[in-house]
Amino acid sequence: MAAQLAPEPAKVDPMHQFTVEPMFGSAGWEAAGFNIAFTNSAMWMVIAAVVLWMFMLGGMKRQLVPGRWQMAVESFTGFIDNLVEANIGKEGKKYVPYVFSLFMFILFANLLGLMPLGLVGVHPFTFTSHFTVTGVLAIMSFAIVLIVGFWKHGLHFFSLFVPKGTPLVMAIIIAPIEFISFLFRPFSLALRLFVAMMAGHVLLEVLSSFVISGWGAGLGFGVLVGIPSFVLMIAICALEILVSGIQAYVFALLTSLYINDAEHLH
Amino acid sequence: MPQIAQLPEIWSSQLFWLLIIFGLVYVVVGKTMLPKVMDTVGQRDSQIASDLAAAQAARDAADEQEAAWRARENANRAAAQGVVAEAKAKAASATETRLKTAQVSIDAMSAEAEARIEVARNEAAVEIETVAAEAAQDITARLAGVKVTKTAAAAAVKKAMAHG
């Protein structure tokens, strides 16, 4: 019975887009026994970095009256500068380069992953849909929080887990809860971005498979299933662009909030 | 789900390349390009702030000069009004004194004239009495043939005139 009910292999595998493959025959590259193959994921990191560099280059004209491109770059830097200033305050200035790099790198990665480059035979790879990547970014932010916190406050940093004005009896209960929620921060940071990006791409892929299968099954299915799916895809593409920006923003915002905890404890 | 299925084989390469590339992004974009962009923005902001300050200073100076001009103007006007009032007062007092002297001379002239009129009137009255007495003397002499003395006639005339 089970063998008869087993589905045929799908024509479109929505998870295939997340497969990491070594490029240029680099599968065997190793460093200290660890594989460091130059994968499509690494390739798109390089592309995101290069596109980001080119974007920033347009902001380096340093004109008193900025052109459009310079204005765009300056609005991004001003946006992150304000974000950090609002959340951390004057001491936040030194974190602006990190938060800005993080925000722009994630934003460009998310947006490049949505580019319809499949039309010209290049398949974009969204490396922010891998928790091996978002996890490393989250651990970096969390490590900064820990280092800054213990550097500035020493063991006093643990008072972060006791909110101000808590009675002692309550503090005994609240401190472990606060501690656990603190430890969950890197996971929530990493998983939020990874899940949001993966879910969007899976949804687009599934809808595109509906379009293909619908038209493949005949005109009636094409009109009934294919066209609505295609319209929905367009709408969800717009939504995904929004999500790309929001997730990059959330990552930068939470990072600066956590750094604020480390700087000011409360 | 390749993210989990491939985890054992890809995690090291993902970590390695991400650290290298994000490190490069941090150094090149975050540490090198970003400060220059922010510096440009800062320069522009300070330029705008200094321009605004200069404009404000110029406006303050203009206000100050206007206030000074206004004060000078008010002082001049007050002085002019003072001069005018003084001249008016001087003219009024001069007129008054001239009027007074004229009045005095007119009064004197009219008093003198009245005195002269009084004298003339008295003389005329005396003359009329004399003439009337003579006429009464004459009339009585002619009509009644009575000789009336001059004194009696004069007394009768005085009596008649007093009756009116």
Short mmCIF file of C-alpha atoms in Angstrom, two decimals:
data_model
loop_
_atom_site.label_atom_id
_atom_site.label_comp_id
_atom_site.label_asym_id
_atom_site.label_seq_id
_atom_site.Cartn_x
_atom_site.Cartn_y
_atom_site.Cartn_z
CA MET A 1 0.00 0.00 0.00
CA ALA A 2 2.57 2.48 1.09
CA ALA A 3 4.60 1.94 -2.03
CA GLN A 4 1.58 2.70 -4.20
CA LEU A 5 0.79 5.91 -2.30
CA ALA A 6 4.37 7.16 -2.45
CA PRO A 7 4.33 10.45 -4.43
CA GLU A 8 6.18 10.79 -7.66
CA PRO A 9 9.36 12.83 -7.38
CA ALA A 10 8.30 16.47 -7.68
CA LYS A 11 9.29 18.26 -10.83
CA VAL A 12 10.15 21.36 -8.81
CA ASP A 13 11.88 20.76 -5.51
CA PRO A 14 11.32 23.94 -3.44
CA MET A 15 14.27 23.11 -1.20
CA HIS A 16 16.74 22.58 -4.02
CA GLN A 17 17.50 26.31 -4.17
CA PHE A 18 19.16 26.10 -0.74
CA THR A 19 21.64 23.42 -1.76
CA VAL A 20 25.21 24.49 -1.28
CA GLU A 21 27.54 23.34 -4.03
CA PRO A 22 31.28 23.82 -4.40
CA MET A 23 32.28 25.91 -7.39
CA PHE A 24 35.31 25.85 -9.67
CA GLY A 25 36.26 22.34 -8.49
CA SER A 26 37.09 23.61 -5.03
CA ALA A 27 35.29 20.74 -3.27
CA GLY A 28 38.51 19.38 -1.84
CA TRP A 29 39.93 22.64 -0.42
CA GLU A 30 40.89 22.19 3.19
CA ALA A 31 42.47 24.24 5.93
CA ALA A 32 43.61 22.54 9.15
CA GLY A 33 41.49 19.54 8.29
CA PHE A 34 38.32 21.57 7.74
CA ASN A 35 36.64 21.86 4.36
CA ILE A 36 36.70 25.40 3.02
CA ALA A 37 35.35 24.81 -0.46
CA PHE A 38 34.44 27.98 -2.34
CA THR A 39 30.71 27.33 -2.67
CA ASN A 40 27.89 29.14 -4.43
CA SER A 41 27.07 30.52 -0.98
CA ALA A 42 30.54 32.03 -0.69
CA MET A 43 30.24 33.29 -4.26
CA TRP A 44 27.09 35.24 -3.39
CA MET A 45 28.73 36.60 -0.27
CA VAL A 46 31.48 37.94 -2.54
CA ILE A 47 28.87 39.34 -4.95
CA ALA A 48 26.95 41.01 -2.11
CA ALA A 49 30.19 42.48 -0.76
CA VAL A 50 31.23 43.76 -4.20
CA VAL A 51 27.81 45.25 -4.96
CA LEU A 52 27.80 46.87 -1.53
CA TRP A 53 31.29 48.25 -2.22
CA MET A 54 30.16 49.67 -5.56
CA PHE A 55 27.10 51.18 -3.92
CA MET A 56 29.26 52.84 -1.29
CA LEU A 57 31.65 54.05 -3.96
CA GLY A 58 28.84 56.25 -5.27
CA GLY A 59 28.66 57.91 -1.87
CA MET A 60 32.34 58.81 -1.86
CA LYS A 61 32.09 61.80 -4.20
CA ARG A 62 32.00 63.97 -1.09
CA GLN A 63 30.16 66.81 -2.78
CA LEU A 64 28.69 69.56 -0.70
CA VAL A 65 25.47 69.34 -2.67
CA PRO A 66 24.96 65.59 -3.09
CA GLY A 67 23.75 63.89 -6.26
CA ARG A 68 21.10 61.19 -6.17
CA TRP A 69 23.47 58.31 -5.55
CA GLN A 70 25.42 60.12 -2.88
CA MET A 71 22.10 61.10 -1.32
CA ALA A 72 21.02 57.44 -1.26
CA VAL A 73 24.25 56.32 0.42
CA GLU A 74 24.05 59.17 2.91
CA SER A 75 20.46 58.34 3.78
CA PHE A 76 21.53 54.77 4.61
CA THR A 77 24.45 55.90 6.75
CA GLY A 78 22.24 58.51 8.41
CA PHE A 79 19.56 55.89 9.04
CA ILE A 80 21.97 53.54 10.85
CA ASP A 81 23.64 56.45 12.62
CA ASN A 82 20.27 57.57 13.98
CA LEU A 83 19.30 54.02 14.90
CA VAL A 84 22.49 53.50 16.90
CA GLU A 85 22.30 56.97 18.42
CA ALA A 86 18.69 56.44 19.48
CA ASN A 87 19.32 53.02 21.01
CA ILE A 88 22.77 53.30 22.51
CA GLY A 89 23.32 57.03 22.76
CA LYS A 90 26.59 58.93 22.44
CA GLU A 91 28.66 55.86 23.35
CA GLY A 92 27.15 54.11 20.33
CA LYS A 93 29.33 55.98 17.81
CA LYS A 94 32.02 53.30 17.89
CA TYR A 95 29.52 50.58 16.98
CA VAL A 96 28.18 52.37 13.89
CA PRO A 97 30.70 50.71 11.49
CA TYR A 98 29.76 47.23 12.75
CA VAL A 99 25.99 47.79 12.74
CA PHE A 100 26.19 49.49 9.35
CA SER A 101 28.24 46.66 7.81
CA LEU A 102 25.85 44.13 9.30
CA PHE A 103 22.72 45.93 8.08
CA MET A 104 24.00 46.61 4.57
CA PHE A 105 25.51 43.15 4.12
CA ILE A 106 22.28 41.43 5.17
CA LEU A 107 20.13 43.85 3.16
CA PHE A 108 22.16 43.36 -0.02
CA ALA A 109 22.25 39.59 0.50
CA ASN A 110 18.47 39.46 0.93
CA LEU A 111 17.77 41.71 -2.06
CA LEU A 112 20.29 39.99 -4.36
CA GLY A 113 18.69 36.65 -3.49
CA LEU A 114 15.40 37.98 -4.87
CA MET A 115 16.81 39.21 -8.17
CA PRO A 116 15.15 37.47 -11.13
CA LEU A 117 18.54 36.46 -12.48
CA GLY A 118 17.21 33.00 -13.33
CA LEU A 119 15.98 34.63 -16.55
CA VAL A 120 19.59 34.95 -17.71
CA GLY A 121 20.58 31.51 -16.40
CA VAL A 122 22.22 32.64 -13.14
CA HIS A 123 20.62 31.27 -10.01
CA PRO A 124 20.79 33.64 -7.08
CA PHE A 125 21.63 32.02 -3.78
CA THR A 126 20.32 33.68 -0.64
CA PHE A 127 23.01 32.87 1.89
CA THR A 128 20.95 34.55 4.65
CA SER A 129 18.57 31.59 4.33
CA HIS A 130 21.23 29.41 5.93
CA PHE A 131 21.45 29.35 9.70
CA THR A 132 25.14 28.51 9.35
CA VAL A 133 25.48 32.08 8.09
CA THR A 134 22.89 33.91 10.21
CA GLY A 135 24.11 31.95 13.22
CA VAL A 136 27.66 33.20 12.75
CA LEU A 137 26.41 36.78 12.39
CA ALA A 138 24.24 36.39 15.51
CA ILE A 139 27.11 34.89 17.51
CA MET A 140 29.30 37.80 16.40
CA SER A 141 26.75 40.31 17.73
CA PHE A 142 26.29 38.30 20.91
CA ALA A 143 30.06 38.02 21.39
CA ILE A 144 30.36 41.81 21.10
CA VAL A 145 27.67 42.15 23.77
CA LEU A 146 29.48 39.75 26.11
CA ILE A 147 32.93 41.25 25.52
CA VAL A 148 31.74 44.85 25.93
CA GLY A 149 29.61 43.93 28.93
CA PHE A 150 32.35 42.15 30.87
CA TRP A 151 35.01 44.65 29.73
CA LYS A 152 33.05 47.65 30.96
CA HIS A 153 31.29 46.28 34.02
CA GLY A 154 33.21 43.12 34.99
CA LEU A 155 31.16 40.74 37.08
CA HIS A 156 28.72 43.59 37.71
CA PHE A 157 27.42 42.74 34.23
CA PHE A 158 25.39 39.96 35.87
CA SER A 159 23.18 42.59 37.47
CA LEU A 160 21.65 42.83 33.98
CA PHE A 161 19.56 39.82 34.98
CA VAL A 162 17.98 41.60 37.93
CA PRO A 163 15.75 44.42 36.69
CA LYS A 164 16.03 47.61 38.70
CA GLY A 165 13.83 47.81 41.79
CA THR A 166 13.02 44.10 41.94
CA PRO A 167 12.38 42.86 45.49
CA LEU A 168 14.84 40.17 46.56
CA VAL A 169 12.20 37.44 46.65
CA MET A 170 11.18 38.21 43.10
CA ALA A 171 14.80 38.57 41.97
CA ILE A 172 15.46 34.94 42.86
CA ILE A 173 12.73 33.89 40.43
CA ILE A 174 13.29 36.56 37.81
CA ALA A 175 17.08 36.27 37.47
CA PRO A 176 17.05 32.73 36.00
CA ILE A 177 14.27 33.71 33.57
CA GLU A 178 16.19 36.79 32.49
CA PHE A 179 19.34 34.71 32.17
CA ILE A 180 17.64 32.15 29.93
CA SER A 181 16.05 34.84 27.78
CA PHE A 182 19.49 36.44 27.49
CA LEU A 183 20.99 33.16 26.32
CA PHE A 184 18.24 32.80 23.75
CA ARG A 185 19.13 36.07 22.09
CA PRO A 186 21.63 34.71 19.53
CA PHE A 187 19.22 31.94 18.59
CA SER A 188 16.26 34.25 18.10
CA LEU A 189 18.50 36.65 16.16
CA ALA A 190 19.79 33.91 13.86
CA LEU A 191 16.56 31.97 13.44
CA ARG A 192 14.39 35.02 12.74
CA LEU A 193 16.42 36.03 9.69
CA PHE A 194 16.99 32.48 8.48
CA VAL A 195 13.33 31.47 8.79
CA ALA A 196 12.00 34.65 7.21
CA MET A 197 14.27 34.35 4.20
CA MET A 198 13.76 30.62 3.76
CA ALA A 199 9.99 30.78 4.12
CA GLY A 200 9.71 33.52 1.48
CA HIS A 201 11.85 31.65 -1.01
CA VAL A 202 10.05 28.37 -0.43
CA LEU A 203 6.72 30.07 -0.89
CA LEU A 204 7.84 31.66 -4.17
CA GLU A 205 9.22 28.33 -5.37
CA VAL A 206 6.02 26.46 -4.46
CA LEU A 207 3.88 29.03 -6.23
CA SER A 208 6.10 28.88 -9.29
CA SER A 209 5.73 25.11 -9.31
CA PHE A 210 1.94 25.64 -9.27
CA VAL A 211 2.27 27.87 -12.31
CA ILE A 212 4.39 25.31 -14.16
CA SER A 213 2.30 22.27 -13.16
CA GLY A 214 -0.94 24.15 -13.79
CA TRP A 215 -0.05 25.05 -17.36
CA GLY A 216 1.42 21.60 -17.80
CA ALA A 217 -1.92 20.01 -16.87
CA GLY A 218 -3.81 21.86 -19.57
CA LEU A 219 -5.47 25.14 -20.37
CA GLY A 220 -8.21 24.87 -17.73
CA PHE A 221 -5.76 24.26 -14.89
CA GLY A 222 -3.49 26.92 -16.35
CA VAL A 223 -6.22 29.54 -16.14
CA LEU A 224 -7.67 28.35 -12.84
CA VAL A 225 -4.42 27.62 -10.99
CA GLY A 226 -1.55 29.02 -12.98
CA ILE A 227 -2.73 32.61 -13.40
CA PRO A 228 -3.87 33.18 -9.78
CA SER A 229 -0.63 31.63 -8.56
CA PHE A 230 1.36 33.91 -10.81
CA VAL A 231 -0.50 37.00 -9.59
CA LEU A 232 0.05 35.89 -6.01
CA MET A 233 3.75 35.38 -6.78
CA ILE A 234 4.10 38.94 -7.98
CA ALA A 235 2.42 40.22 -4.83
CA ILE A 236 4.60 38.03 -2.63
CA CYS A 237 7.71 39.21 -4.46
CA ALA A 238 6.83 42.74 -3.39
CA LEU A 239 6.22 41.48 0.13
CA GLU A 240 9.60 39.70 0.09
CA ILE A 241 11.37 42.91 -0.85
CA LEU A 242 9.74 44.49 2.18
CA VAL A 243 10.71 41.51 4.35
CA SER A 244 14.32 41.79 3.11
CA GLY A 245 14.51 45.34 4.39
CA ILE A 246 12.63 44.64 7.59
CA GLN A 247 14.72 41.62 8.53
CA ALA A 248 17.97 43.50 7.93
CA TYR A 249 16.55 46.37 10.00
CA VAL A 250 15.43 44.03 12.80
CA PHE A 251 18.84 42.39 12.92
CA ALA A 252 20.59 45.75 13.16
CA LEU A 253 18.02 47.09 15.64
CA LEU A 254 18.25 44.09 17.98
CA THR A 255 22.03 44.12 17.76
CA SER A 256 22.11 47.75 18.82
CA LEU A 257 19.56 47.09 21.58
CA TYR A 258 21.67 44.25 22.94
CA ILE A 259 24.82 46.37 22.74
CA ASN A 260 22.93 49.04 24.66
CA ASP A 261 22.32 46.50 27.43
CA ALA A 262 26.03 45.79 27.53
CA GLU A 263 26.91 49.51 27.56
CA HIS A 264 24.38 50.70 30.11
CA LEU A 265 23.15 47.50 31.81
CA HIS A 266 19.59 48.88 32.01
CA MET B 1 16.16 20.76 3.98
CA PRO B 2 19.71 21.26 2.73
CA GLN B 3 20.50 23.64 5.57
CA ILE B 4 20.37 20.67 7.97
CA ALA B 5 21.12 17.82 5.59
CA GLN B 6 24.35 19.43 4.39
CA LEU B 7 25.35 20.81 7.77
CA PRO B 8 28.30 18.46 8.49
CA GLU B 9 29.98 19.15 5.15
CA ILE B 10 29.30 22.87 4.70
CA TRP B 11 29.47 24.49 8.13
CA SER B 12 33.25 25.00 8.05
CA SER B 13 33.28 26.54 4.59
CA GLN B 14 30.29 28.75 5.43
CA LEU B 15 32.00 29.96 8.60
CA PHE B 16 35.34 30.45 6.87
CA TRP B 17 34.08 32.45 3.90
CA LEU B 18 31.58 34.44 5.92
CA LEU B 19 34.27 35.52 8.39
CA ILE B 20 36.62 36.50 5.57
CA ILE B 21 34.04 38.32 3.49
CA PHE B 22 32.19 39.99 6.35
CA GLY B 23 35.57 40.93 7.80
CA LEU B 24 36.45 42.57 4.48
CA VAL B 25 33.08 44.33 4.39
CA TYR B 26 33.64 45.56 7.94
CA VAL B 27 37.13 46.86 7.21
CA VAL B 28 36.52 48.30 3.74
CA VAL B 29 32.91 49.48 3.98
CA GLY B 30 32.42 49.98 7.72
CA LYS B 31 35.81 51.28 8.76
CA THR B 32 37.07 53.02 5.62
CA MET B 33 34.18 54.20 3.46
CA LEU B 34 31.53 54.84 6.11
CA PRO B 35 33.58 57.37 8.13
CA LYS B 36 34.27 59.35 4.94
CA VAL B 37 30.59 59.44 4.03
CA MET B 38 29.64 60.43 7.58
CA ASP B 39 32.42 63.00 7.55
CA THR B 40 30.96 64.55 4.39
CA VAL B 41 27.55 64.69 6.04
CA GLY B 42 29.09 66.22 9.15
CA GLN B 43 30.96 68.82 7.11
CA ARG B 44 27.77 69.73 5.27
CA ASP B 45 25.86 69.99 8.54
CA SER B 46 28.50 72.21 10.09
CA GLN B 47 28.65 74.34 6.93
CA ILE B 48 24.89 74.78 7.04
CA ALA B 49 25.02 75.53 10.76
CA SER B 50 27.77 78.14 10.29
CA ASP B 51 25.95 79.71 7.34
CA LEU B 52 22.80 79.93 9.42
CA ALA B 53 24.77 81.42 12.29
CA ALA B 54 26.31 84.00 9.95
CA ALA B 55 22.87 84.87 8.58
CA GLN B 56 21.54 85.21 12.12
CA ALA B 57 24.47 87.43 13.09
CA ALA B 58 23.90 89.63 10.03
CA ARG B 59 20.24 89.92 10.87
CA ASP B 60 21.05 90.80 14.49
CA ALA B 61 23.47 93.49 13.28
CA ALA B 62 20.82 94.86 10.93
CA ASP B 63 18.27 94.90 13.75
CA GLU B 64 20.74 96.68 15.97
CA GLN B 65 21.47 99.32 13.33
CA GLU B 66 17.79 99.79 12.72
CA ALA B 67 17.18 100.25 16.42
CA ALA B 68 20.01 102.78 16.62
CA TRP B 69 18.68 104.64 13.57
CA ARG B 70 15.22 104.66 15.11
CA ALA B 71 16.54 106.06 18.38
CA ARG B 72 18.45 108.76 16.48
CA GLU B 73 15.39 109.52 14.43
CA ASN B 74 13.21 109.82 17.52
CA ALA B 75 15.72 112.10 19.19
CA ASN B 76 15.87 114.32 16.10
CA ARG B 77 12.12 114.49 15.91
CA ALA B 78 11.85 115.38 19.58
CA ALA B 79 14.47 118.11 19.14
CA ALA B 80 12.63 119.50 16.11
CA GLN B 81 9.36 119.51 18.00
CA GLY B 82 11.09 121.34 20.85
CA VAL B 83 12.40 123.99 18.47
CA VAL B 84 8.97 124.44 16.92
CA ALA B 85 7.29 124.72 20.32
CA GLU B 86 9.85 127.26 21.48
CA ALA B 87 9.39 129.38 18.37
CA LYS B 88 5.63 129.21 18.78
CA ALA B 89 5.85 130.28 22.41
CA LYS B 90 8.20 133.11 21.53
CA ALA B 91 5.92 134.32 18.77
CA ALA B 92 2.87 134.10 21.03
CA SER B 93 4.50 136.12 23.79
CA ALA B 94 5.73 138.75 21.31
CA THR B 95 2.22 139.07 19.90
CA GLU B 96 0.82 139.37 23.38
CA THR B 97 3.16 142.17 24.38
CA ARG B 98 2.48 144.06 21.16
CA LEU B 99 -1.26 143.64 21.68
CA LYS B 100 -0.89 144.88 25.24
CA THR B 101 0.97 148.04 24.25
CA ALA B 102 -1.51 148.67 21.45
CA GLN B 103 -4.38 148.22 23.90
CA VAL B 104 -2.79 150.61 26.34
CA SER B 105 -2.37 153.33 23.73
CA ILE B 106 -5.87 152.73 22.43
CA ASP B 107 -7.26 153.01 25.98
CA ALA B 108 -5.37 156.23 26.53
CA MET B 109 -6.57 157.67 23.23
CA SER B 110 -10.17 156.74 23.91
CA ALA B 111 -10.04 158.11 27.47
CA GLU B 112 -8.62 161.38 26.14
CA ALA B 113 -11.29 161.51 23.47
CA GLU B 114 -14.03 160.85 26.03
CA ALA B 115 -12.65 163.62 28.21
CA ARG B 116 -12.62 165.94 25.27
CA ILE B 117 -16.21 164.97 24.40
CA GLU B 118 -17.23 165.56 28.03
CA VAL B 119 -15.67 168.99 28.01
CA ALA B 120 -17.31 169.87 24.71
CA ARG B 121 -20.64 168.59 25.91
CA ASN B 122 -20.43 170.65 29.07
CA GLU B 123 -19.45 173.74 27.13
CA ALA B 124 -22.29 173.10 24.71
CA ALA B 125 -24.76 172.64 27.58
CA VAL B 126 -23.62 175.88 29.17
CA GLU B 127 -23.89 177.68 25.85
CA ILE B 128 -27.35 176.23 25.24
CA GLU B 129 -28.45 177.43 28.68
CA THR B 130 -27.06 180.87 28.04
CA VAL B 131 -28.67 181.02 24.63
CA ALA B 132 -31.97 179.71 26.04
CA ALA B 133 -31.93 182.20 28.89
CA GLU B 134 -31.28 185.05 26.50
CA ALA B 135 -34.02 183.77 24.23
CA ALA B 136 -36.43 183.41 27.17
CA GLN B 137 -35.49 186.95 28.30
CA ASP B 138 -36.05 188.21 24.84
CA ILE B 139 -39.35 186.32 24.36
CA THR B 140 -40.82 187.51 27.67
CA ALA B 141 -39.74 191.06 26.96
CA ARG B 142 -41.37 191.03 23.58
CA LEU B 143 -44.54 189.13 24.41
CA ALA B 144 -45.29 190.21 27.97
CA GLY B 145 -43.22 193.33 28.07
CA VAL B 146 -41.80 192.08 31.29
CA LYS B 147 -38.22 192.66 31.91
CA VAL B 148 -36.78 189.50 33.37
CA THR B 149 -33.46 189.60 34.91
CA LYS B 150 -30.77 187.48 33.51
CA THR B 151 -30.50 185.43 36.65
CA ALA B 152 -34.26 184.72 36.85
CA ALA B 153 -34.31 183.67 33.20
CA ALA B 154 -31.36 181.37 33.70
CA ALA B 155 -33.04 179.80 36.74
CA ALA B 156 -36.30 179.31 34.78
CA VAL B 157 -34.37 177.71 31.91
CA LYS B 158 -32.51 175.42 34.28
CA LYS B 159 -35.83 174.40 35.79
CA ALA B 160 -37.40 173.71 32.44
CA MET B 161 -34.38 171.73 31.24
CA ALA B 162 -34.31 169.70 34.41
CA HIS B 163 -37.95 168.74 33.75
CA GLY B 164 -36.87 167.72 30.25
#
